[in-house]
Short mmCIF file of C-alpha atoms in Angstrom, two decimals:
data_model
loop_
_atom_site.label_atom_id
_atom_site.label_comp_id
_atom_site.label_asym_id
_atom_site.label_seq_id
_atom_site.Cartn_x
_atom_site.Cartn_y
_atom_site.Cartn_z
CA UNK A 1 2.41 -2.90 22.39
CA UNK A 2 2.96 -6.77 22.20
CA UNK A 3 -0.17 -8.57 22.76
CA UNK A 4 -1.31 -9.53 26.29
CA UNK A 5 -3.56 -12.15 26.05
CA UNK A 6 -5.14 -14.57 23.97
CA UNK A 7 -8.22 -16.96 23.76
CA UNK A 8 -8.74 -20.66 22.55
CA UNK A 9 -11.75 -21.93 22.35
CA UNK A 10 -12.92 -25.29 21.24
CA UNK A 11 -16.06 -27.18 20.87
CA UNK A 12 -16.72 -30.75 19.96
CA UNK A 13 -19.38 -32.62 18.35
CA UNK A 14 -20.83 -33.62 21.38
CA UNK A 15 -21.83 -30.09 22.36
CA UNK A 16 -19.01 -30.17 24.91
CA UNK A 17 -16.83 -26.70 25.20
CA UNK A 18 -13.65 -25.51 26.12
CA UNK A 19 -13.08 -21.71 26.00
CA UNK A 20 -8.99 -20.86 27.80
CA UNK A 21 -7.87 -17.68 28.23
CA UNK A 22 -4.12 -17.21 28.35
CA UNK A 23 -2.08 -14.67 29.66
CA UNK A 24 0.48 -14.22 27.46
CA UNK A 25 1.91 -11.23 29.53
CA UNK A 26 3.20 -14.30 31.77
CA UNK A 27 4.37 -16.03 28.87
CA UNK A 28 6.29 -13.05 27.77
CA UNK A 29 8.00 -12.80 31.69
CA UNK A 30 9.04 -16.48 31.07
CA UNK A 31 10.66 -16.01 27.92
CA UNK A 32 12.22 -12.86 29.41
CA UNK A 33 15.21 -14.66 30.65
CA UNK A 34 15.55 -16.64 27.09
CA UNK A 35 15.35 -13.40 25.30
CA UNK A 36 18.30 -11.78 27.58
CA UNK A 37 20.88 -14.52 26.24
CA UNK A 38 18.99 -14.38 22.81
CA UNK A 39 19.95 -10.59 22.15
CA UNK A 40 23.62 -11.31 22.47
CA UNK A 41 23.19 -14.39 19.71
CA UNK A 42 21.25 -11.71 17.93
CA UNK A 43 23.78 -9.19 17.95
CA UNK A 44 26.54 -11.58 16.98
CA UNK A 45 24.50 -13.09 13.67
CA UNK A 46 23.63 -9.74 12.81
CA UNK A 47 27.27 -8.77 12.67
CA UNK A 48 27.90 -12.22 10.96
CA UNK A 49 25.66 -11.45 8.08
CA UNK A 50 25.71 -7.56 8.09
CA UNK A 51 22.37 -6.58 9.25
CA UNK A 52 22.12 -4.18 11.63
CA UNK A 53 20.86 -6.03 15.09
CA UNK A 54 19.28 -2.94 16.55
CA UNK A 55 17.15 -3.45 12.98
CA UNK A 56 16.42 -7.02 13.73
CA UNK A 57 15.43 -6.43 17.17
CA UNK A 58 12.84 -3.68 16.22
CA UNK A 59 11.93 -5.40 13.88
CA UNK A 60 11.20 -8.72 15.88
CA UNK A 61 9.50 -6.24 18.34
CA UNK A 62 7.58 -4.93 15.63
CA UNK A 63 6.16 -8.27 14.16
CA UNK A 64 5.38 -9.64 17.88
CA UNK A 65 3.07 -6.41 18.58
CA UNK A 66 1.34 -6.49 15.64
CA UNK A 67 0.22 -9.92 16.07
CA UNK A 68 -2.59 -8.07 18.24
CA UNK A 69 -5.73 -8.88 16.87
CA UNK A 70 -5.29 -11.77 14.67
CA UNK A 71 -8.04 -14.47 14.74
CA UNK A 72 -7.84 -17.80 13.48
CA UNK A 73 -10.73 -19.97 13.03
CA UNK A 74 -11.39 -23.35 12.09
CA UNK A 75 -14.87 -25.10 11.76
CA UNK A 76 -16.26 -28.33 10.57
CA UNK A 77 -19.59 -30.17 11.62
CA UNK A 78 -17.79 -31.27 14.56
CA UNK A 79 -15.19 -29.34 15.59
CA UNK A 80 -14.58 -25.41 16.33
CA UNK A 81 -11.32 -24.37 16.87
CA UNK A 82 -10.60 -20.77 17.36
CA UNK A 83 -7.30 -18.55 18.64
CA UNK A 84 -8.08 -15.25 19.16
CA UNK A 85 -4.74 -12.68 20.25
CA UNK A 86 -5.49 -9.61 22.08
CA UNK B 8 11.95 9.80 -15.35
CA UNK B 9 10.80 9.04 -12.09
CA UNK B 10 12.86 6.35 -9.78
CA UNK B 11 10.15 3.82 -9.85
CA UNK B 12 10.19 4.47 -14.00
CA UNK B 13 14.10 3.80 -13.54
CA UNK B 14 13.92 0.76 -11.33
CA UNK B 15 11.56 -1.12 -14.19
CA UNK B 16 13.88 -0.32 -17.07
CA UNK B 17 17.28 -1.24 -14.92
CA UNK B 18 15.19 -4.40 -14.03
CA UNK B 19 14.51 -4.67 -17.73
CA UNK B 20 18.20 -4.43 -18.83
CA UNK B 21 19.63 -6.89 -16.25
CA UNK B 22 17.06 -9.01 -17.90
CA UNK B 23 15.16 -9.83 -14.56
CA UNK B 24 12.26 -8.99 -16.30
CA UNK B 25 10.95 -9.47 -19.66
CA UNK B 26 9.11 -6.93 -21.93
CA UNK B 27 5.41 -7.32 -21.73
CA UNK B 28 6.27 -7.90 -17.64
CA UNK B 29 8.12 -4.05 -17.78
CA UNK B 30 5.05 -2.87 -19.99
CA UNK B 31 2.82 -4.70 -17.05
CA UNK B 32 4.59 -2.98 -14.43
CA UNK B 33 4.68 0.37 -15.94
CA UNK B 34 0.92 -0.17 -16.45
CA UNK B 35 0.62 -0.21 -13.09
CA UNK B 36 2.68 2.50 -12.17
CA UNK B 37 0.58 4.58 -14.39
CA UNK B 38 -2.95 3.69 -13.13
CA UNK B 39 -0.97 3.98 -9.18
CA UNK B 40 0.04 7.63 -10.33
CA UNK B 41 -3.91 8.56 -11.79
CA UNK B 42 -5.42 6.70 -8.82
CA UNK B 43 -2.89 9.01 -5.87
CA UNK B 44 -3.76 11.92 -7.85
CA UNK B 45 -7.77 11.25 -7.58
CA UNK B 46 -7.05 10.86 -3.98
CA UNK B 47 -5.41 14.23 -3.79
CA UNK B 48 -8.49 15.53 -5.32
CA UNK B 49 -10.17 15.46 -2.15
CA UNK B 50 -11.34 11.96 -2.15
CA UNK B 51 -9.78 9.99 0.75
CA UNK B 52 -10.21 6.48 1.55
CA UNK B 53 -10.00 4.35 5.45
CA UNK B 54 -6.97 3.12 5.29
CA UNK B 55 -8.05 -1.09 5.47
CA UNK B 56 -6.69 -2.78 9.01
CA UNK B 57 -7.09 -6.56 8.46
CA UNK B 58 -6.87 -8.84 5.56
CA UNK B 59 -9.44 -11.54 5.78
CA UNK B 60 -9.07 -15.01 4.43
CA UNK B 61 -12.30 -17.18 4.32
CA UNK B 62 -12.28 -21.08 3.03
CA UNK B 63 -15.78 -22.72 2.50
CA UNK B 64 -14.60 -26.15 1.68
CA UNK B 65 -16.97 -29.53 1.18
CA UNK B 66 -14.51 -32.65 1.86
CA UNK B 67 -17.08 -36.04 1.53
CA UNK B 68 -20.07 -34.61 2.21
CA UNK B 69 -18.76 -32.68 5.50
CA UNK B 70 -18.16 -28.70 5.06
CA UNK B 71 -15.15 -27.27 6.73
CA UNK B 72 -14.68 -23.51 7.14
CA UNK B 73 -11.75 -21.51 7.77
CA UNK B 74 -11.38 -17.66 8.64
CA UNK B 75 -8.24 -15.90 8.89
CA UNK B 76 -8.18 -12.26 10.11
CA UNK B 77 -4.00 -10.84 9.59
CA UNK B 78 -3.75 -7.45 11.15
CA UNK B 79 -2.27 -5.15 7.94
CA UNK B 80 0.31 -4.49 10.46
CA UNK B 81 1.43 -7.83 10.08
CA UNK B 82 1.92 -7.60 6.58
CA UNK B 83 3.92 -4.66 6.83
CA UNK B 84 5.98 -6.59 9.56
CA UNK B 85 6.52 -9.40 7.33
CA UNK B 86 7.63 -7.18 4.40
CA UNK B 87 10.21 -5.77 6.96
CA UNK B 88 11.33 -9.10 7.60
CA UNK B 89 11.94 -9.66 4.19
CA UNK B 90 13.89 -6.87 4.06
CA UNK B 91 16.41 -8.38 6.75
CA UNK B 92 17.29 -11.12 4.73
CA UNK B 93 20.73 -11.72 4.61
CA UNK B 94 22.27 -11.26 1.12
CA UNK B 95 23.30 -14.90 0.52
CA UNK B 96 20.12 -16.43 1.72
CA UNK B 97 18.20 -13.34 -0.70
CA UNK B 98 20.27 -14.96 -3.49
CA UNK B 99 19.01 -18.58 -2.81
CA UNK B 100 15.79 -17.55 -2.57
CA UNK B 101 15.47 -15.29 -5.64
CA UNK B 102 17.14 -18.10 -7.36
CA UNK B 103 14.26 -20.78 -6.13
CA UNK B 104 11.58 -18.36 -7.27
CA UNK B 105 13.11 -17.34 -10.80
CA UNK B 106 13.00 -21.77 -11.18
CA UNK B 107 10.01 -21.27 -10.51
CA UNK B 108 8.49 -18.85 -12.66
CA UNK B 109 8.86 -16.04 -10.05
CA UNK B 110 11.68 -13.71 -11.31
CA UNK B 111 11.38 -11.40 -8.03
CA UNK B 112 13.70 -8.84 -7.10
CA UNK B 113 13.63 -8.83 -3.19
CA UNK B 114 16.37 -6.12 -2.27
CA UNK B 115 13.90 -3.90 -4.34
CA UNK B 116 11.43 -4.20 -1.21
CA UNK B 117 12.89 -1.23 0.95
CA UNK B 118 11.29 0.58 3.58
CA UNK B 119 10.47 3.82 1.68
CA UNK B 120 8.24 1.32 -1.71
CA UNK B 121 6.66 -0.81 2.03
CA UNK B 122 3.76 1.29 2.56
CA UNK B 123 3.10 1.65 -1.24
CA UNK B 124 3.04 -2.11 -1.12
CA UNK B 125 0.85 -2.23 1.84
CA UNK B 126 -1.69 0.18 0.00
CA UNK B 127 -1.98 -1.92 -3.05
CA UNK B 128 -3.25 -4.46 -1.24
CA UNK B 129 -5.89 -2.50 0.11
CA UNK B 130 -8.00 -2.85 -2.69
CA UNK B 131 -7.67 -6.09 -3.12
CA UNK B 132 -10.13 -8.75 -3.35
CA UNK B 133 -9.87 -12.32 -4.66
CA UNK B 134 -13.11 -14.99 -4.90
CA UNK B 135 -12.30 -18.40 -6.51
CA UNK B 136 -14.65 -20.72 -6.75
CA UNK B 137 -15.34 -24.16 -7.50
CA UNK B 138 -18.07 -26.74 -6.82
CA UNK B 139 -16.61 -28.19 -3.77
CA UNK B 140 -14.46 -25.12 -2.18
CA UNK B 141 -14.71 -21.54 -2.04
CA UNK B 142 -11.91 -18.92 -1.18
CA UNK B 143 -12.59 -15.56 -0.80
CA UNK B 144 -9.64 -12.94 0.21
CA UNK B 145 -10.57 -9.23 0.84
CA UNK B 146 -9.14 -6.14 2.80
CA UNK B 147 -11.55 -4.39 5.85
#
């Protein structure tokens, strides 16, 4: 399952805090349309360099879902920064 | 001789790899073999779901920390990836990382060695540590 959402947040030295959630569900039905004329391209390079595009798509599948999960998180004295995918 | 045993000393031969690198590698093998058949013995292990990546870093008086938490799923995506890589672009690369003291063979990363590669990594931990910076890379 590709990841649904994800949360940013952000804090700044003067105590001020941002925390956004975004759904990436919506982000995934925008690129929806960009992905139907990227399988074609997809197919066609695979063919081009002899890798099987049914591998390449599962496998493009496969990386996007397992992004679930994966936290990034950056911190100084002043700053937080974090990006959490759900 | 088992294929693993095989793939070292056909490695060996096309000079990819040099002797005390085989004798490294079939060091490993060994101690991979002992350590699957203590597991067999009844003593299992969680399988580890994230590898963490923590930086403690002083930069001119101000600390900065970093924490990265990769699903192993990831990983095993990536590997995959690597595994798509188109023969001529495989060449170039393996070529890069033999000038660079890398000699890597990366058609031998196949689907059926992934999870074995996966697994290693499970016990792996790595602290270095200096007087301004600390990095500190374990498996949960």
């Amino acid at each position: 399952m590709i990841p649904l959402t994800a949360t940013v947040r952000m804090r700044l030295a003067e105590g001020r805090s941002w925390r956004i959630w975004i759904p990436l569900f919506v982000v995934w039905l925008m690129l929806l349309p960009v992905a139907l004329v990227l399988f074609p391209m997809m197919f066609l390079l695979g063919l081009l360099v002899r890798v099987s595009a049914f591998r390449l798509y599962g496998t493009v599948w496969g990386t996007l879902s397992s992004l679930r999960n994966t936290l990034v998180e950056v911190e100084n004295e002043d700053v937080l920064f974090r990006v959490r995918i759900v | 001789m088992s294929e693993n045993r095989r793939q070292i000393l056909e490695m060996l031969a096309a000079g990819k790899i040099n002797a005390d690198e085989a004798e490294r590698l079939m060091a490993a093998l060994e101690n991979g073999t002992a350590s699957a058949a203590g597991n067999a013995g009844g003593e299992t292990k969680a399988k580890a779901k994230y590898i963490h990546v923590m930086v403690d870093a002083e930069n001119g008086g101000k600390g900065a920390k970093v924490n990265i938490r990769v699903p192993m799923q990831l990983l095993r995506s990536g590997v995959r990836l690597a595994g798509l890589i188109p023969v001529q672009a495989r060449e170039h690369v393996e070529g890069a990382m033999r000038k660079n003291g890398f000699p890597m063979d990366l058609s031998a990363i196949r689907p059926e060695n992934l999870e074995e590669i996966v697994d290693q990594l499970q016990d792996l931990t790595i602290d270095v540590d200096d007087d301004s910076s600390k990095v500190k890379i374990y498996t949960e």
